Coordinates of C-alpha atoms in Angstrom, one line a residue:
M1 CA -165.9 27.0 196.0
N2 CA -164.4 23.5 196.5
P3 CA -160.6 23.6 196.3
Y4 CA -160.2 19.5 195.9
L5 CA -162.4 19.2 192.2
P6 CA -160.2 19.2 189.1
P7 CA -160.4 21.9 187.3
V8 CA -162.9 22.8 184.3
A9 CA -162.5 24.2 181.2
D10 CA -164.8 25.0 178.6
V11 CA -163.6 22.3 175.6
A12 CA -166.8 22.7 173.3
V13 CA -165.5 25.7 171.8
E14 CA -164.3 24.0 168.2
R15 CA -162.4 26.3 165.8
A16 CA -164.2 26.1 162.8
M17 CA -162.0 24.5 159.4
P18 CA -162.5 26.3 156.8
E19 CA -164.1 25.1 153.4
V20 CA -161.1 23.7 151.2
P21 CA -162.1 23.6 147.8
P22 CA -162.0 21.2 145.2
E23 CA -159.8 21.5 143.1
V24 CA -156.9 22.0 145.9
Q25 CA -158.5 18.6 146.9
K26 CA -157.7 17.5 143.7
K27 CA -154.2 18.9 143.5
I28 CA -153.2 17.1 146.4
K29 CA -154.9 13.4 145.7
Q30 CA -153.3 13.3 142.4
A31 CA -149.8 13.8 143.8
W32 CA -150.0 10.8 145.8
I33 CA -151.6 8.8 143.8
A34 CA -148.5 10.0 141.5
G35 CA -145.9 8.5 144.1
A36 CA -148.2 5.9 145.9
I37 CA -147.5 5.4 141.7
S38 CA -144.3 5.5 141.9
G39 CA -143.6 3.4 144.7
S40 CA -145.1 0.7 143.4
M41 CA -143.0 1.2 140.4
T42 CA -140.0 0.8 142.6
L43 CA -141.0 -1.6 144.6
L44 CA -141.8 -3.6 141.0
F45 CA -138.7 -2.8 139.0
T46 CA -136.5 -3.9 142.7
L47 CA -138.4 -7.1 142.5
L48 CA -136.8 -7.9 139.4
A49 CA -133.8 -7.1 139.7
I50 CA -133.5 -8.8 143.2
S51 CA -135.2 -12.0 141.5
G52 CA -131.8 -12.0 138.4
T53 CA -133.5 -9.9 135.5
K54 CA -131.4 -7.0 134.7
A55 CA -133.8 -3.6 135.4
A56 CA -132.0 -0.4 134.7
G57 CA -129.3 -0.5 137.7
F58 CA -132.3 -1.4 140.5
N59 CA -130.3 -3.5 143.4
A60 CA -132.1 -4.6 147.3
W61 CA -130.7 -1.0 148.2
N62 CA -133.3 0.1 146.2
F63 CA -136.1 -0.7 149.3
I64 CA -134.8 2.6 150.2
D65 CA -136.5 4.7 147.9
V66 CA -139.5 2.4 148.5
V67 CA -140.0 3.7 151.7
L68 CA -139.4 7.0 151.6
I69 CA -141.6 7.2 148.0
F70 CA -144.5 5.5 149.7
G71 CA -143.6 7.3 153.5
L72 CA -143.6 11.1 151.7
A73 CA -147.0 9.5 149.8
F74 CA -148.6 9.2 153.0
G75 CA -147.0 13.1 153.3
I76 CA -149.0 14.3 150.9
Y77 CA -152.0 12.8 151.9
K78 CA -152.1 14.5 155.4
K79 CA -150.9 17.3 153.4
S80 CA -147.6 18.0 154.3
R81 CA -146.4 20.7 152.5
A82 CA -142.7 19.6 153.5
C83 CA -143.6 16.4 152.2
A84 CA -144.5 17.7 148.8
V85 CA -141.5 19.7 148.2
L86 CA -139.0 16.8 148.9
M87 CA -140.3 14.3 146.8
L88 CA -140.4 16.4 143.8
V89 CA -137.1 17.1 144.8
Y90 CA -136.3 13.4 145.6
F91 CA -138.2 12.3 142.1
V92 CA -136.0 15.2 139.9
V93 CA -132.8 13.4 141.6
S94 CA -133.1 10.3 141.4
K95 CA -133.9 10.9 137.7
I96 CA -131.0 12.7 137.0
L97 CA -128.7 9.7 138.9
I98 CA -130.3 7.2 137.0
A99 CA -129.2 9.4 133.7
I100 CA -126.1 9.6 135.3
E101 CA -125.5 5.6 136.4
T102 CA -127.3 4.4 133.3
G103 CA -125.3 7.0 130.3
S104 CA -129.0 7.4 128.7
V105 CA -132.4 9.4 129.3
S106 CA -135.3 7.2 129.0
G107 CA -138.7 7.3 130.1
T108 CA -138.3 11.3 130.1
V109 CA -142.5 12.0 129.4
L110 CA -143.7 9.7 132.2
A111 CA -140.9 11.9 134.0
I112 CA -142.7 15.3 132.9
I113 CA -145.9 13.4 133.4
F114 CA -144.9 12.4 137.9
I115 CA -142.9 16.3 137.8
Y116 CA -146.1 17.6 137.1
Y117 CA -148.3 15.9 139.1
Y118 CA -145.8 16.8 142.9
A119 CA -145.6 20.6 141.5
Q120 CA -149.4 20.0 141.4
G121 CA -148.7 18.9 145.0
I122 CA -147.0 21.1 145.7
A123 CA -149.7 24.2 145.1
G124 CA -152.3 22.0 147.0
T125 CA -150.8 21.6 149.8
F126 CA -149.7 25.1 149.7
A127 CA -153.3 26.6 149.5
Y128 CA -154.3 24.1 151.7
H129 CA -152.4 25.2 154.7
K130 CA -152.8 29.0 153.1
L131 CA -156.8 28.6 154.1
V132 CA -156.5 26.2 157.8
K133 CA -154.4 29.4 158.5
Q134 CA -156.7 31.9 158.1

């Protein structure tokens, strides 16, 4: 054997990815779509607020929220458990802070729908990683 040849490794060995059930994929997809919708709505209200229209306590600082929401939605798209959990926590905390700041609770039905999809995203990402681990 020639000592000057590069080492040879068997790289053709592939780990077979398990079949992910459509229900799991659907939960993840619905969660990141809900995140994209939430980010788009936050962006719209932020743009309205900086253009002079009064929009429920929104201001230019909400661009940080927009970036965070879209980032977490992308993380859910990439099947990140941490992003799924953080999205739900962030959404609930932001709704509570908005209710405290404005003094009124509005959009409860819509908030419950988003919470449902984010919770489903958590279930989907955890199920996905459980399948991959096996």
